[in-house]
Amino acid sequence: MEPKPNSRIIVALDCDNRAAADDIVGRLGGDCRFYKVGLELLTAAGPGVVEDLVAQGKEVFLDLKLFEIPHSVAGAVRAAGALGVSMVTVHAMGGVGIMSAAVEAAREFPGLRVLALTVVTSMTDADLAAIGVGGATQEQVLRLARLAGEAGCHGVVGSPQEASALREVLGAEALIVTPGVALAGTSAGEHARAGTPGAAVAAGASHVVVGRGVTRAADPAAAFRRVRADLGE
Ligand code: C5P
């Protein structure tokens, strides 16, 4: 499924208050139709921020990063579906049982896609070794992606460097959402495995998540247009 061109860019509203989020959404206007709401904004502002985005015709990726017993995961996914969001995340490290519970719960919401988080983009091989996971990051990412596919997840979240390998493992229909992208010449922040938005899409990503590169820019609308240009739009 090919998303509409400006739906491939998801702007992360990593704000600690509602007014700041509304300000970004207002500045980007009709250009941006997909936002990611994470735990910070959800906790600070409440679910009304999500409902209002949906009411404005925006798509919302609710980045809940669920890692719980299957019953609780299913409940959280249903609550997300009831808000009208398009994407919700579950940790693949939780295994097939947790991911399957999320997929099952999402079935009653036809527009809701369950994405599995593989390895957060800030983690390196050394970080994985420290938590007792042997092997290279890429190996772990692909192992988790295969489990996500088995569980029926609609796609995964992964770094730009892994997009092409993920596409190969998951096939043409899967959603591959890549945070950790930065335009050339800008800081990649703490993303250990960053790449440009254009490179991520060329490698197989269906969507890119951009946060501070847009939201902290002096002119967020201009920064968003630069991301679009990087995607050849
Ligand atoms: O760095 P940036 O502000 O562009 O981050 C945007 C989003 O990317 C964040 O909301 C976060 O969830 C995600 N991210 C990630 N792994 C990181 C850092 C950020 O998945 N190491």
XYZ file of C-alpha atoms and ligand atoms in Angstrom:
254
model
C 0.000 0.000 0.000
C 1.558 3.288 -1.132
C 0.887 6.161 1.302
C 0.072 9.590 -0.132
C 3.325 11.516 -0.655
C 3.126 13.824 2.342
C 1.925 10.976 4.548
C 5.339 9.359 4.402
C 6.727 11.953 6.804
C 5.606 11.582 10.393
C 6.477 14.513 12.633
C 7.147 13.526 16.241
C 5.393 15.866 18.641
C 7.820 15.288 21.493
C 6.511 18.187 23.580
C 5.823 18.432 27.300
C 2.657 20.472 26.923
C -0.378 20.832 24.708
C 0.284 24.441 23.657
C 3.705 23.568 22.236
C 2.223 20.681 20.244
C -0.618 22.848 18.929
C 1.920 25.479 17.913
C 3.872 22.991 15.749
C 0.696 21.578 14.187
C -0.474 25.124 13.417
C 2.859 26.093 11.843
C 2.959 23.010 9.621
C -0.685 23.435 8.626
C -1.977 21.362 5.726
C 1.540 20.342 4.618
C 1.857 17.721 7.334
C -0.835 15.167 7.860
C 0.871 12.568 10.048
C 2.006 13.083 13.634
C 3.601 10.843 16.205
C 2.406 11.257 19.769
C 4.613 9.571 22.337
C 4.520 8.918 26.022
C 5.680 12.400 26.990
C 2.897 14.343 25.272
C 0.253 11.707 25.996
C 1.078 11.791 29.697
C 1.403 15.555 29.893
C -1.602 16.528 27.792
C -3.910 13.511 27.932
C -5.643 11.628 25.119
C -7.582 14.736 24.045
C -4.525 15.829 22.052
C -4.838 12.669 19.948
C -8.604 12.981 19.510
C -8.233 16.592 18.391
C -5.554 15.713 15.821
C -7.795 12.967 14.426
C -10.755 15.386 14.373
C -8.604 17.772 12.276
C -8.107 15.010 9.722
C -4.562 14.143 10.812
C -3.252 10.630 11.087
C -1.711 9.722 14.418
C 1.035 7.246 15.221
C 0.573 6.600 18.941
C 3.988 5.427 20.062
C 3.017 3.511 23.191
C 5.966 1.080 23.000
C 3.879 -1.563 24.762
C 5.676 -4.262 26.760
C 3.188 -5.845 29.155
C 1.239 -9.042 29.681
C -0.889 -9.851 26.599
C -4.177 -8.953 28.318
C -2.939 -5.467 29.204
C -1.395 -4.963 25.770
C -4.695 -5.860 24.128
C -6.548 -3.387 26.337
C -4.136 -0.571 25.520
C -4.397 -1.306 21.789
C -8.198 -1.178 21.952
C -7.996 2.142 23.803
C -5.675 3.472 21.081
C -8.046 2.234 18.383
C -10.946 3.983 20.069
C -9.018 7.269 19.831
C -8.875 6.827 16.061
C -5.119 6.421 15.664
C -3.529 4.789 12.604
C -0.471 3.181 14.180
C 0.461 1.853 17.583
C 3.735 0.263 18.715
C 4.509 -2.869 20.706
C 7.971 -4.118 21.715
C 9.027 -7.135 19.669
C 11.291 -8.117 22.598
C 8.044 -9.094 24.355
C 7.746 -12.023 21.952
C 5.032 -13.465 19.731
C 2.427 -13.762 22.517
C 2.419 -10.043 23.223
C 2.562 -9.034 19.571
C -0.256 -11.434 18.620
C -2.445 -10.018 21.411
C -1.889 -6.541 19.981
C -2.708 -7.655 16.425
C -5.843 -9.473 17.584
C -7.053 -6.440 19.554
C -6.470 -4.163 16.552
C -8.771 -6.216 14.300
C -11.898 -4.351 15.376
C -10.329 -1.081 14.145
C -9.813 -1.415 10.378
C -7.568 1.661 10.159
C -5.256 0.598 12.966
C -1.833 -0.867 12.210
C 0.359 -2.573 14.784
C 4.070 -1.891 14.455
C 6.719 -3.836 16.298
C 9.676 -2.028 17.755
C 12.840 -3.925 17.075
C 15.896 -2.276 18.641
C 15.691 1.419 19.511
C 17.958 3.409 17.239
C 20.112 4.721 20.078
C 21.349 1.205 20.924
C 24.650 -0.164 19.716
C 26.110 -3.675 19.724
C 27.760 -2.834 23.068
C 24.408 -1.780 24.564
C 22.863 -5.079 23.478
C 25.758 -7.045 24.927
C 25.294 -5.193 28.223
C 21.697 -6.442 28.506
C 22.731 -9.970 27.651
C 21.799 -10.036 23.964
C 24.643 -11.546 21.958
C 25.364 -10.886 18.299
C 25.211 -7.745 16.228
C 22.375 -5.214 16.374
C 21.319 -5.973 12.806
C 21.034 -9.678 13.597
C 18.769 -8.908 16.568
C 16.697 -6.462 14.519
C 16.068 -9.068 11.820
C 15.306 -11.813 14.341
C 12.699 -9.581 15.990
C 11.289 -8.528 12.613
C 10.733 -12.168 11.652
C 8.900 -12.748 14.943
C 6.796 -9.641 14.277
C 5.880 -11.037 10.855
C 4.929 -14.385 12.413
C 2.730 -12.578 14.935
C 0.890 -10.771 12.127
C 2.190 -7.267 12.833
C 1.631 -4.830 9.973
C 5.184 -3.605 10.098
C 8.149 -2.607 12.181
C 10.052 0.388 13.429
C 13.750 0.259 12.603
C 16.736 2.399 11.770
C 17.449 3.664 8.235
C 20.504 1.395 8.049
C 18.304 -1.664 8.483
C 15.507 -0.606 6.110
C 16.670 -2.623 3.113
C 17.310 -5.796 5.108
C 13.925 -5.363 6.821
C 12.203 -4.929 3.457
C 13.797 -8.152 2.268
C 12.669 -10.060 5.366
C 9.140 -8.614 5.560
C 8.150 -8.275 1.899
C 6.631 -5.478 -0.166
C 3.464 -4.865 1.844
C 4.969 -4.328 5.289
C 5.183 -0.910 6.856
C 8.747 0.031 7.694
C 8.907 3.159 9.806
C 12.322 4.695 10.374
C 13.035 7.229 13.108
C 16.602 8.339 13.579
C 16.703 10.285 10.336
C 18.425 13.629 9.958
C 19.024 15.840 6.957
C 22.634 15.960 5.796
C 24.542 18.598 7.718
C 22.240 18.588 10.742
C 22.901 16.865 14.047
C 21.640 13.317 14.384
C 21.158 13.845 18.113
C 21.477 10.613 20.064
C 20.535 8.372 17.159
C 23.441 5.973 16.853
C 22.233 4.684 13.494
C 21.054 7.802 11.665
C 20.582 8.326 7.912
C 18.844 10.879 5.705
C 15.077 10.603 5.058
C 15.680 10.133 1.332
C 18.200 7.365 1.915
C 15.810 5.608 4.301
C 12.979 5.614 1.758
C 15.319 4.585 -1.059
C 16.406 1.666 1.113
C 12.822 0.518 1.649
C 11.232 2.601 4.415
C 7.514 3.325 3.920
C 7.560 6.187 6.444
C 10.159 8.338 8.181
C 9.778 9.899 11.618
C 11.327 13.323 12.064
C 11.308 15.058 15.403
C 13.574 17.819 16.558
C 14.948 18.441 13.067
C 11.537 19.968 12.319
C 10.040 20.849 15.671
C 13.111 22.649 17.067
C 13.967 24.384 13.789
C 13.750 28.170 13.721
C 11.205 27.710 10.915
C 9.495 24.311 11.292
C 7.499 24.699 8.064
C 10.689 25.348 6.069
C 12.412 22.394 7.760
C 9.445 20.160 6.882
C 9.688 21.307 3.258
C 13.384 20.375 3.256
C 12.467 16.866 4.415
C 9.898 16.653 1.600
C 12.514 17.834 -0.873
C 14.915 15.187 0.438
C 12.216 12.617 -0.462
C 11.994 14.109 -3.947
C 8.535 15.633 -3.391
O 15.652 12.655 17.146
P 14.249 13.001 16.762
O 13.738 14.182 17.514
O 14.062 13.150 15.262
O 13.384 11.770 17.240
C 12.096 11.550 16.743
C 11.541 10.260 17.286
O 12.408 9.186 16.995
C 11.357 10.224 18.797
O 10.005 10.486 19.105
C 11.720 8.837 19.221
O 10.633 8.035 19.616
C 12.314 8.223 18.011
N 13.619 7.804 18.446
C 13.970 6.478 18.389
N 15.207 6.101 18.835
C 16.042 7.016 19.357
C 15.706 8.356 19.419
C 14.458 8.722 18.952
O 13.200 5.647 17.950
N 17.222 6.643 19.783
